[in-house]
Each structure stands twice: as structure tokens, then as C-alpha cells.
CSV table of C-alpha atoms in Angstrom, one decimal:
chain,number,residue,atom,x,y,z
A,187,MET,CA,-92.4,51.8,80.6
A,188,PRO,CA,-96.3,52.2,79.2
A,189,LYS,CA,-96.1,53.2,76.1
A,190,LEU,CA,-99.7,55.4,74.1
A,191,LEU,CA,-101.1,55.0,71.6
A,192,GLY,CA,-98.2,54.2,69.6
A,193,LYS,CA,-98.2,53.6,65.0
A,194,ARG,CA,-100.3,51.2,64.4
A,195,TRP,CA,-100.0,49.7,62.0
A,196,SER,CA,-97.2,47.3,60.3
A,197,THR,CA,-97.8,49.3,57.0
A,198,CYS,CA,-93.9,49.9,55.8
A,199,TRP,CA,-93.8,54.3,57.2
A,200,SER,CA,-90.9,56.1,55.0
A,201,THR,CA,-89.8,59.3,56.3
A,202,TRP,CA,-88.0,61.4,54.1
A,203,ARG,CA,-85.9,64.2,53.6
A,204,TYR,CA,-86.5,66.0,51.0
A,205,ASN,CA,-85.0,69.2,49.2
A,206,SER,CA,-87.9,70.9,48.0
A,207,ASN,CA,-91.3,71.3,48.6
A,208,LEU,CA,-91.9,70.2,45.4
A,209,GLU,CA,-89.9,67.3,45.6
A,210,ALA,CA,-92.1,66.0,48.5
A,211,GLU,CA,-94.9,66.6,46.2
A,212,THR,CA,-93.5,64.6,43.2
A,213,LYS,CA,-92.8,61.3,46.1
A,214,ALA,CA,-96.4,61.3,48.0
A,215,LEU,CA,-98.1,61.1,44.1
A,216,GLN,CA,-95.7,58.9,42.5
A,217,CYS,CA,-97.4,57.3,45.9
A,218,ILE,CA,-100.4,57.4,45.0
A,219,SER,CA,-99.2,56.0,41.9
A,220,ASP,CA,-97.6,52.6,42.6
A,221,GLY,CA,-100.3,51.8,45.3
A,222,LEU,CA,-97.9,52.2,48.1
A,223,GLU,CA,-100.3,52.3,51.8
A,224,SER,CA,-98.2,54.9,53.4
A,225,ILE,CA,-97.7,58.8,52.5
A,226,CYS,CA,-95.3,60.2,55.1
A,227,ILE,CA,-94.6,64.5,54.9
A,228,SER,CA,-93.3,65.3,58.5
A,229,GLY,CA,-90.6,68.4,59.5
A,230,GLY,CA,-92.3,71.4,58.2
A,231,GLN,CA,-91.9,69.8,54.1
A,232,CYS,CA,-95.5,70.7,52.8
A,233,GLY,CA,-98.5,72.6,53.4
A,234,ASP,CA,-102.1,74.6,52.5
A,235,ALA,CA,-101.5,74.4,49.2
A,236,PHE,CA,-99.9,70.8,48.6
A,237,VAL,CA,-102.7,69.1,51.0
A,238,ALA,CA,-105.7,70.3,49.7
A,239,ARG,CA,-104.6,69.2,46.1
A,240,LEU,CA,-102.8,65.3,48.0
A,241,ALA,CA,-107.0,65.5,48.8
A,242,VAL,CA,-108.7,65.6,45.2
A,243,GLN,CA,-106.2,62.6,45.1
A,244,LEU,CA,-107.2,60.5,47.6
A,245,ALA,CA,-111.0,61.4,47.3
A,246,CYS,CA,-111.3,58.1,45.9
A,247,ASN,CA,-107.6,56.5,46.4
A,248,SER,CA,-108.7,52.2,47.1
A,249,THR,CA,-104.4,51.5,48.6
A,250,ILE,CA,-103.6,54.1,50.6
A,251,MET,CA,-104.4,53.5,54.4
A,252,SER,CA,-101.6,55.4,56.9
A,253,LEU,CA,-101.5,59.5,55.9
A,254,GLN,CA,-98.5,61.4,58.4
A,255,LEU,CA,-97.8,64.7,58.0
A,256,ASP,CA,-97.3,66.0,61.3
A,257,GLY,CA,-95.0,69.1,62.0
A,258,ASN,CA,-96.2,70.5,58.9
A,259,LYS,CA,-98.1,73.7,60.9
A,260,LEU,CA,-100.9,72.7,59.2
A,261,GLY,CA,-104.1,75.2,59.5
A,262,ASP,CA,-108.0,75.2,58.6
A,263,ALA,CA,-107.2,75.9,55.0
A,264,SER,CA,-106.1,71.9,55.1
A,265,ALA,CA,-108.4,70.7,57.9
A,266,GLN,CA,-111.4,71.9,55.3
A,267,ALA,CA,-109.3,70.1,52.5
A,268,LEU,CA,-108.4,66.6,54.5
A,269,SER,CA,-112.8,66.8,56.0
A,270,GLY,CA,-113.9,66.5,51.7
A,271,MET,CA,-111.5,63.9,51.3
A,272,LEU,CA,-112.8,62.2,54.7
A,273,LYS,CA,-116.0,62.6,53.5
A,274,SER,CA,-115.2,60.2,50.4
A,275,ASN,CA,-112.4,58.3,50.6
A,276,CYS,CA,-112.8,54.2,52.3
A,277,THR,CA,-109.6,53.2,52.0
A,278,LEU,CA,-107.7,55.3,54.3
A,279,ARG,CA,-107.3,53.9,58.5
A,280,CYS,CA,-104.5,56.4,60.7
A,281,LEU,CA,-104.5,59.6,60.0
A,282,ASP,CA,-101.4,62.2,62.0
A,283,LEU,CA,-101.7,65.3,62.2
A,284,ASP,CA,-99.6,66.1,65.5
A,285,ASP,CA,-97.8,68.8,65.8
A,286,ASN,CA,-99.5,71.7,63.2
A,287,ALA,CA,-101.8,74.4,63.5
A,288,ILE,CA,-105.4,72.8,63.4
A,289,ARG,CA,-107.0,75.3,66.4
A,290,CYS,CA,-110.8,74.6,66.9
A,291,THR,CA,-112.4,76.3,63.1
A,292,GLY,CA,-109.9,73.5,61.6
A,293,ALA,CA,-110.5,70.8,63.9
A,294,ALA,CA,-114.5,71.9,63.6
A,295,SER,CA,-114.2,71.2,60.1
A,296,LEU,CA,-112.5,67.9,60.9
A,297,ALA,CA,-115.2,66.7,62.2
A,298,GLY,CA,-117.5,67.1,59.4
A,299,GLY,CA,-116.2,65.1,57.5
A,300,LEU,CA,-115.9,62.4,60.3
A,301,GLN,CA,-119.2,62.7,60.5
A,302,GLU,CA,-119.3,60.8,57.4
A,303,ASN,CA,-116.3,59.2,57.5
A,304,THR,CA,-116.6,54.5,57.5
A,305,ALA,CA,-113.1,53.7,57.5
A,306,LEU,CA,-110.5,56.1,60.2
A,307,ARG,CA,-110.4,53.7,62.6
A,308,GLN,CA,-107.3,56.5,64.4
A,309,LEU,CA,-106.4,60.1,64.5
A,310,ASP,CA,-103.6,62.4,66.1
A,311,LEU,CA,-103.6,65.6,66.8
A,312,HIS,CA,-101.9,66.2,69.3
A,313,ASN,CA,-100.0,69.6,70.5
A,314,ASN,CA,-102.5,71.7,67.3
A,315,HIS,CA,-103.9,74.4,69.8
A,316,ILE,CA,-107.5,73.4,70.2
A,317,ARG,CA,-108.9,75.0,72.3
A,318,VAL,CA,-113.2,74.6,73.9
A,319,ASP,CA,-114.6,75.1,70.2
A,320,GLY,CA,-112.6,72.8,68.6
A,321,ALA,CA,-113.7,69.5,71.0
A,322,GLN,CA,-117.0,70.4,71.0
A,323,GLY,CA,-116.9,69.9,67.4
A,324,LEU,CA,-115.0,67.2,68.0
A,325,ALA,CA,-117.8,65.7,70.4
A,326,LEU,CA,-119.9,66.3,67.3
A,327,ALA,CA,-118.2,63.5,65.8
A,328,LEU,CA,-117.6,61.0,68.8
A,329,ALA,CA,-122.0,60.6,68.4
A,330,THR,CA,-122.2,59.9,65.6
A,331,ASN,CA,-118.7,58.1,64.1
A,332,ALA,CA,-118.7,54.9,64.8
A,333,VAL,CA,-115.3,53.3,63.3
A,334,LEU,CA,-113.2,55.5,65.1
A,335,ARG,CA,-110.9,53.6,67.6
A,336,THR,CA,-108.6,56.1,68.5
A,337,LEU,CA,-108.1,59.9,69.0
A,338,SER,CA,-105.1,62.0,70.8
A,339,LEU,CA,-105.7,65.0,71.7
A,340,HIS,CA,-102.4,65.3,73.7
A,341,GLY,CA,-101.2,69.4,74.9
A,342,ASN,CA,-104.6,70.5,73.7
A,343,PRO,CA,-105.9,73.5,76.5
A,344,LEU,CA,-109.0,71.7,76.5
A,345,GLY,CA,-109.6,72.5,79.8
A,346,ASP,CA,-112.7,71.5,82.2
A,347,ALA,CA,-114.8,72.8,79.5
A,348,GLY,CA,-113.7,70.8,76.8
A,349,ALA,CA,-113.4,68.0,78.9
A,350,ALA,CA,-116.9,67.6,79.3
A,351,ALA,CA,-117.6,68.6,75.7
A,352,ILE,CA,-115.1,65.2,75.0
A,353,ALA,CA,-118.0,63.6,77.7
A,354,GLY,CA,-120.8,64.4,76.2
A,355,GLY,CA,-119.3,63.1,72.9
A,356,LEU,CA,-119.2,59.1,74.6
A,357,MET,CA,-122.4,58.9,75.6
A,358,GLN,CA,-123.2,57.9,73.0
A,359,ASN,CA,-119.6,56.3,71.1
A,360,ARG,CA,-119.7,52.8,70.4
A,361,SER,CA,-116.4,52.6,69.1
A,362,LEU,CA,-113.8,54.1,70.3
A,363,GLN,CA,-111.3,52.2,72.1
A,364,ILE,CA,-108.5,54.3,73.2
A,365,LEU,CA,-108.1,58.4,74.4
A,366,SER,CA,-105.4,60.3,75.0
A,367,LEU,CA,-106.6,63.0,77.0
A,368,HIS,CA,-102.4,65.0,78.6
A,369,SER,CA,-101.6,67.6,79.3
A,370,CYS,CA,-105.1,69.1,78.3
A,371,GLY,CA,-106.6,71.1,81.5
A,372,VAL,CA,-108.2,68.7,82.7
A,373,GLY,CA,-108.9,68.6,86.2
A,374,ASP,CA,-112.2,67.4,89.0
A,375,THR,CA,-114.7,69.3,87.0
A,376,GLY,CA,-113.8,68.1,83.5
A,377,THR,CA,-112.5,64.8,84.9
A,378,GLU,CA,-116.6,64.0,87.0
A,379,GLN,CA,-117.7,64.2,83.2
A,380,LEU,CA,-115.1,62.2,81.7
A,381,ALA,CA,-116.5,59.6,84.8
A,382,SER,CA,-119.5,60.2,84.3
A,383,ALA,CA,-119.8,59.2,80.2
A,384,LEU,CA,-118.0,56.1,81.0
A,385,ARG,CA,-119.7,54.1,83.7
A,386,GLY,CA,-121.7,52.7,80.8
A,387,ASN,CA,-119.5,53.2,77.9
A,388,SER,CA,-118.5,49.1,77.0
A,389,THR,CA,-115.8,50.1,74.2
A,390,LEU,CA,-112.7,52.2,75.2
A,391,GLY,CA,-110.0,49.7,76.9
A,392,GLU,CA,-107.7,52.8,77.6
A,393,PHE,CA,-107.5,56.3,78.7
A,394,CYS,CA,-104.6,58.9,79.7
A,395,LEU,CA,-105.2,61.4,81.5
A,396,ALA,CA,-101.7,61.9,82.7
A,397,GLN,CA,-100.7,65.5,83.2
A,398,ASN,CA,-103.2,67.8,84.1
A,399,SER,CA,-104.3,68.4,87.7
A,400,VAL,CA,-106.6,66.0,88.1
A,401,GLY,CA,-107.3,66.1,92.7
A,402,ASP,CA,-108.7,63.6,95.3
A,403,LYS,CA,-112.2,64.6,94.3
A,404,GLY,CA,-111.2,64.1,90.3
A,405,ALA,CA,-109.5,60.9,91.4
A,406,SER,CA,-112.4,59.4,93.8
A,407,ASN,CA,-114.5,60.3,90.9
A,408,LEU,CA,-113.1,57.8,88.7
A,409,ALA,CA,-112.5,54.9,91.2
A,410,LEU,CA,-116.5,55.7,91.1
A,411,MET,CA,-117.0,54.9,87.5
A,412,LEU,CA,-115.2,51.9,87.3
A,413,ARG,CA,-117.7,50.1,90.0
A,414,ALA,CA,-119.8,50.0,87.2
A,415,ASN,CA,-117.0,49.9,84.4
A,416,SER,CA,-115.3,46.5,83.3
A,417,THR,CA,-114.7,47.3,79.9
A,418,LEU,CA,-111.4,50.2,80.9
A,419,GLN,CA,-108.5,48.6,81.2
A,420,LYS,CA,-105.2,50.9,80.9
A,421,LEU,CA,-105.7,54.2,83.4
A,422,HIS,CA,-103.1,56.8,83.2
A,423,LEU,CA,-103.1,59.6,86.2
A,424,GLU,CA,-99.6,60.4,86.0
A,425,ASN,CA,-98.3,63.4,87.2
A,426,ASN,CA,-101.3,64.9,88.1
A,427,MET,CA,-102.5,66.3,91.9
A,428,ILE,CA,-104.1,62.7,93.4
A,429,GLY,CA,-102.7,62.9,97.1
A,430,ASP,CA,-104.4,59.6,99.8
A,431,GLY,CA,-108.3,60.2,99.5
A,432,GLY,CA,-107.6,60.0,95.9
A,433,ALA,CA,-105.6,57.1,96.0
A,434,VAL,CA,-107.6,54.8,98.8
A,435,ALA,CA,-110.7,54.7,96.7
A,436,LEU,CA,-109.2,53.7,93.4
A,437,ALA,CA,-107.5,51.1,95.9
A,438,GLU,CA,-110.6,50.4,97.4
A,439,VAL,CA,-112.6,49.7,94.0
A,440,LEU,CA,-109.5,47.4,93.2
A,441,GLU,CA,-110.9,45.1,94.9
A,442,VAL,CA,-114.3,44.5,92.8
A,443,ASN,CA,-112.9,45.9,89.8
A,444,LEU,CA,-112.0,43.1,87.4
A,445,GLY,CA,-111.4,44.5,84.5
A,446,LEU,CA,-108.4,47.0,85.2
A,447,VAL,CA,-104.9,44.9,83.9
A,448,GLU,CA,-103.0,48.9,84.0
A,449,LEU,CA,-102.6,52.3,86.2
A,450,TRP,CA,-100.6,54.0,86.5
A,451,LEU,CA,-100.2,56.1,89.3
A,452,LEU,CA,-96.4,58.0,88.9
A,453,HIS,CA,-95.9,61.2,90.0
A,454,ASN,CA,-98.4,62.4,92.7
A,455,TRP,CA,-98.5,62.9,96.2
A,456,ILE,CA,-99.6,59.3,97.7
A,457,SER,CA,-97.9,58.8,101.2
A,458,GLU,CA,-97.4,55.9,102.8
A,459,ARG,CA,-101.5,55.7,103.8
A,460,GLY,CA,-102.5,55.3,100.5
A,461,MET,CA,-99.0,52.7,99.5
A,462,LYS,CA,-100.6,50.1,102.6
A,463,ARG,CA,-104.4,50.7,101.1
A,464,PHE,CA,-102.6,49.7,97.6
A,465,ALA,CA,-100.6,46.6,99.5
A,466,GLU,CA,-103.9,46.4,101.2
A,467,ALA,CA,-106.6,46.1,97.9
A,468,LEU,CA,-103.6,43.8,95.7
A,469,ARG,CA,-104.3,41.1,98.2
A,470,MET,CA,-107.7,40.9,97.0
A,471,ASN,CA,-106.8,41.8,93.6
A,472,THR,CA,-107.0,39.5,91.3
A,473,ASN,CA,-106.3,40.6,87.7
A,474,LEU,CA,-103.4,44.0,87.8
A,475,ARG,CA,-100.9,42.9,86.5
A,476,SER,CA,-99.4,46.2,86.3
A,477,LEU,CA,-98.9,49.4,89.2
A,478,GLY,CA,-96.9,53.2,88.7
A,479,LEU,CA,-97.0,54.3,92.2
A,480,SER,CA,-94.2,56.5,94.1
A,481,ALA,CA,-94.0,59.3,95.3
A,482,ALA,CA,-94.0,62.9,93.4
A,483,LEU,CA,-90.8,64.4,93.8
A,484,GLU,CA,-92.1,67.7,95.5
A,485,THR,CA,-93.4,65.4,98.1
A,486,ALA,CA,-90.4,63.0,98.6
A,487,THR,CA,-88.9,65.3,100.7
A,488,ASP,CA,-92.3,66.1,102.8
A,489,VAL,CA,-92.8,63.2,104.5
A,490,ASP,CA,-93.2,62.8,108.3
A,491,GLY,CA,-90.1,61.0,109.5
A,492,PRO,CA,-88.9,56.7,108.1
A,493,PHE,CA,-91.7,54.5,106.4
A,494,ASP,CA,-92.7,52.5,109.1
A,495,ASP,CA,-91.2,49.1,109.7
A,496,MET,CA,-94.1,47.5,109.4
A,497,VAL,CA,-96.8,49.7,107.8
A,498,LYS,CA,-93.2,49.3,104.3
A,499,PHE,CA,-92.3,46.1,104.2
A,500,HIS,CA,-96.3,44.6,103.9
A,501,GLN,CA,-96.4,46.9,101.0
A,502,VAL,CA,-92.6,45.3,100.1
A,503,ARG,CA,-94.3,41.5,100.9
A,504,GLN,CA,-97.6,42.2,99.1
A,505,LEU,CA,-96.7,44.4,96.5
A,506,ILE,CA,-94.7,41.5,95.3
A,507,SER,CA,-97.1,38.7,96.6
A,508,ARG,CA,-99.3,39.9,93.9
A,509,VAL,CA,-96.6,39.8,91.1
A,510,VAL,CA,-95.2,36.0,92.2
A,511,ARG,CA,-99.0,34.9,92.5
A,512,GLU,CA,-99.5,36.4,89.5
A,513,GLY,CA,-98.0,37.2,86.7
A,514,LEU,CA,-97.4,40.7,87.0
A,515,GLN,CA,-95.0,42.3,84.8
A,516,CYS,CA,-93.7,45.6,86.4
A,517,LEU,CA,-92.3,46.4,90.0
A,518,ASN,CA,-92.1,50.3,90.2
A,519,LEU,CA,-90.9,50.9,94.0
A,520,ALA,CA,-89.4,54.5,93.1
A,521,HIS,CA,-88.5,56.8,96.1
A,522,ARG,CA,-89.8,53.8,98.5
A,523,ASP,CA,-87.2,54.1,101.9
A,524,ILE,CA,-87.2,50.2,101.5
A,525,GLY,CA,-83.4,50.6,102.2
A,526,ASP,CA,-81.4,46.7,102.8
A,527,VAL,CA,-84.1,45.5,104.0
A,528,GLY,CA,-86.2,46.1,101.7
A,529,ALA,CA,-84.3,45.1,99.2
A,530,LEU,CA,-83.4,41.3,100.0
A,531,GLU,CA,-86.8,41.3,100.2
A,532,VAL,CA,-87.4,42.3,96.4
A,533,ALA,CA,-84.5,39.7,95.6
A,534,ALA,CA,-85.8,37.1,97.7
A,535,ALA,CA,-89.2,37.4,95.7
A,536,VAL,CA,-86.7,38.3,91.8
A,537,GLU,CA,-85.5,34.7,92.2
A,538,ARG,CA,-88.7,33.2,91.7
A,539,CYS,CA,-90.4,35.5,89.1
A,540,SER,CA,-92.3,33.9,85.9
A,541,ALA,CA,-92.9,37.8,84.5
A,542,LEU,CA,-91.6,40.1,85.9
A,543,LEU,CA,-90.2,41.9,82.5
A,544,SER,CA,-89.3,45.8,84.0
A,545,LEU,CA,-87.6,46.0,87.9
A,546,ASN,CA,-87.5,50.4,89.1
A,547,LEU,CA,-85.5,50.7,92.6
A,548,SER,CA,-84.7,53.6,92.4
A,549,TYR,CA,-84.1,56.1,95.0
A,550,CYS,CA,-83.9,53.8,97.8
A,551,ARG,CA,-81.6,53.2,100.0
A,552,ILE,CA,-80.9,50.7,99.5
A,553,GLY,CA,-76.2,50.2,99.8
A,554,ASP,CA,-73.9,47.5,98.8
A,555,ALA,CA,-76.2,44.5,101.6
A,556,GLY,CA,-79.2,45.0,99.4
A,557,ALA,CA,-77.5,45.3,96.1
A,558,ILE,CA,-75.6,42.6,96.7
A,559,ARG,CA,-78.3,40.1,97.2
A,560,LEU,CA,-80.1,41.6,94.4
A,561,ALA,CA,-76.9,41.0,91.8
A,562,THR,CA,-76.7,36.8,92.6
A,563,ALA,CA,-81.1,37.0,92.0
A,564,LEU,CA,-80.5,39.3,89.2
A,565,LYS,CA,-78.2,35.5,87.5
A,566,LYS,CA,-81.7,33.1,88.4
A,567,ASN,CA,-84.2,35.3,86.9
A,568,LEU,CA,-84.7,34.7,83.5
A,569,THR,CA,-87.5,37.1,83.1
A,570,LEU,CA,-85.9,40.3,83.6
A,571,MET,CA,-85.3,43.0,81.1
A,572,GLU,CA,-84.8,46.1,82.2
A,573,VAL,CA,-83.4,47.5,85.9
A,574,SER,CA,-83.3,50.4,87.5
A,575,LEU,CA,-81.5,51.4,90.5
A,576,VAL,CA,-80.5,55.3,90.4
A,577,GLY,CA,-80.0,57.4,93.5
A,578,ASN,CA,-79.2,54.6,95.4
A,579,ALA,CA,-76.0,54.2,97.6
A,580,ILE,CA,-73.8,51.4,96.2
A,581,SER,CA,-70.7,51.7,96.0
A,582,ASN,CA,-68.2,50.2,93.3
A,583,VAL,CA,-68.5,46.8,95.8
A,584,GLY,CA,-72.3,47.2,94.5
A,585,VAL,CA,-71.8,47.8,91.2
A,586,SER,CA,-69.2,45.4,89.9
A,587,HIS,CA,-71.3,42.5,91.1
A,588,LEU,CA,-74.3,43.6,89.5
A,589,GLU,CA,-71.9,44.0,86.6
A,590,ASP,CA,-71.1,40.9,86.7
A,591,ALA,CA,-74.3,39.5,87.6
A,592,VAL,CA,-75.7,41.2,83.6
A,593,LYS,CA,-72.7,39.5,82.2
A,594,ASN,CA,-74.2,36.3,82.8
A,595,ASN,CA,-78.2,36.9,82.4
A,596,GLN,CA,-78.1,37.5,78.1
A,597,ARG,CA,-82.2,38.8,79.5
A,598,ILE,CA,-81.8,42.5,80.7
A,599,TYR,CA,-80.3,44.6,78.0
A,600,GLU,CA,-80.7,48.4,80.2
A,601,LEU,CA,-79.3,48.3,84.0
A,602,GLU,CA,-79.8,51.5,84.9
A,603,LEU,CA,-77.1,52.5,88.0
A,604,HIS,CA,-76.8,56.0,89.2
A,605,GLY,CA,-77.5,57.4,86.4
A,606,GLN,CA,-75.1,55.4,84.2
A,607,MET,CA,-75.7,53.1,81.9
A,608,MET,CA,-74.8,49.2,81.3
A,609,GLN,CA,-76.1,48.0,78.1
A,610,ASP,CA,-75.9,44.5,76.6
A,611,THR,CA,-73.3,45.9,73.3
A,612,ASP,CA,-70.4,45.1,76.1
A,613,MET,CA,-71.3,45.7,79.4
A,614,ALA,CA,-69.9,48.4,80.7
A,615,VAL,CA,-70.7,51.7,82.0
A,616,ILE,CA,-70.8,54.5,80.2
């Protein structure tokens, strides 16, 4: 699975547990006086008064590049103090305010600082109760700020109106490279505005709309955007409400889009029709490296009968052909009813793959015959690191073969079977 919006800085992050807030403040000031590059005080160890004093110290500081203050219940006063600091500080590159209580007024204050700041590259505001008013302030900052590269608003209830505000800022922004609106209550209306803003955008490379309410209409608008946008490389749409209509639109654009390298659609409402169209699109697309597709749990049991064999194995063969031919690193067929026959197809390709790192065959109705053939392939593959076979029908016979294969393959460090896991320490089933 992809990792989004991780900490981007190689400087040493130190997380301390202090006996008191006074000790935390003393350590932070010591970091400044010692010329260190990062301060990390998380989990309720500081308050607004401390941040106000810290902001004064950092206003003209030339060494601290990373400031992590997540989980401290910081509010408007802290946001206002940090905003003032941002207006004069020319060194700080990463500011992490996740899991606080910044809210709309605080977000607007930070936006004011961003409008004058010339240094900050990453701002994390996960779970801060920011709504549309706060989004409007941040949008104004996006319209004028020329240095911010990463903005995460994960878990803030922006809604469609907030998403539309952010879209307005994006239309004028020329620096942002990563944007996360994961779990922000965005539906088709907000998605349409965001897609419109991104049509002419030439900087954003990674966009996350996972865990929202995006349906077929929203997905179709994103597909239209991808016909014009060749800059976006990673698009996350997991856990939405996208059905076959949206899936077909996205699959069709893969035949013409030359920029996208990762598309994640796990746990939507996509059935055979959508899956087949993706299989067909992959015959023409030579750029996509990772495609995440699986049926949503809500619809996995609602498919009218088993997959038609021709459709099923067309999907498998085309996806695997793409893996072998173009170096796809992740193959996810979870919740696809491929059975032992499909597992044989996968195994044959695994023996030939030179780049595959992750293989997910969870809940695929694979039995011992398929497991044994996969075990043989795992002994020969030189790249795979993660394999999942959770929720299949593999008995101790198949497990024994897989265990033997992993013991003989030093690259594989994780194999999931029936909810249990073999790891590279002793390769024993836990």
C-alpha cells in the first residue's frame, strides 16, 4: 500500500517524554541554543502559552528546519503566534500541527503568515476541525504563496464548499506538489471544482481524495481533468462510492494520459464491467506502475454469480502481462474470484517478473493447488517482498509448501495467510 505525506526531512527527529511542560520548554530552547535542526514536542506536552514564547524565539532563528507540535490541543492563540513567526522566519521548512484544535480562526491566522512566508515547504494540519471558513483563508494563501510544496488537510470537515475554496486557490498556485484532502467530506460537487482547477495545473504531482463521497460523476470529472493534465502522477481515490461508470471513465483516460503512474481505487463499488475495462486499458498504457483495484466489502457479495471465465482471465492475463512487460511494482487482485486456475496464471508470471514487490491475492478462492503452484514461483522470484493470501481456502498442505518457499527466498519478509503472518525473523507462523 502506498504511503502518503510522510515526513520528508532527513534531519534527526527526536521525540521526548517530559516530566513537565517546563522541562519540554527547556529542551526546546536548548535545541535552539545548540543550533539543532528540529524540535519535536507531541502528545499534550505543551500549550498555547509555551508556543507563544517558542514562536518569539523562532522568529529570527536560522537553524531550526522542522517543528513538530502534533497532539497538543493547540488553538487560535498558538496559530496566531506561529503566523507571526512565519512572517519573519526564513529557515523553517516543515511545520506539523496535526491533531490539535486550530479550527477556522486559527487556520485563517496561519494563512496570513503563509502569504508572507518564503521558506516553509510542508504544512500538516490533520484533524484540526477546520471547516469552510478556514479553507477559504488557506485558499487565499495558496493563491499567493510560491514556496509551499505539501499541504495536508486530512480529516478536516471541509465539505464541498471547503473543497471548492481550495480549488480556487489551486487555480492560481504554482508551487504545491502534494495535496491531501483525505476524509474531508468531499462529494461530487467539490470534486468537480477540484478537477476543474487541476486541468491547467502544472505542479501538483500527488493528490489524495481517499475516504470521501466521490461517486461516478466526480470520478468522471477527474477523468476529464486527466485528459488535459499530464503532471499529476499519483491519484488516491480509495474508499469512495465510485461504481462502474466512474471506473470506465478513469480506465478510458489511461489509454491517453502519459503522466499518471499510480492510481488507487481500492474499496469502491467496481464490478466485472469496470475491472474488464481497466484490463483493456492496460494493454495500451505504458506508464502506470501501480493500480489498486478491489471490490468494496459492501458489494463483494452482491455480484450476480461468479465472474465469467473469459472476463476473469482476460483481466488476470492483461494485468499480469502489464506487470511483466512494464515493471509494475504492485499487483492487487484482492476479492477477485480467480480460484486455482487464476492462481496458476499469476504464478507463471511471478516467475518472470523482474520488478514486482507486492502481491495481494486475498479472498480469491485459492486452494491448495493454486498455493502449491504459487510456492514454486516464489522460490524462483527475486524481487517480491510482500505476499498476502488472507481469506482463501488453503489447508496445512498448501501452507507447508508456502512456508518452505519463503524460507528459501530471502527477499520475502512478509507473508500473510489466513490472518496469520510469517516474518523474516524465523519464518514461523505466528
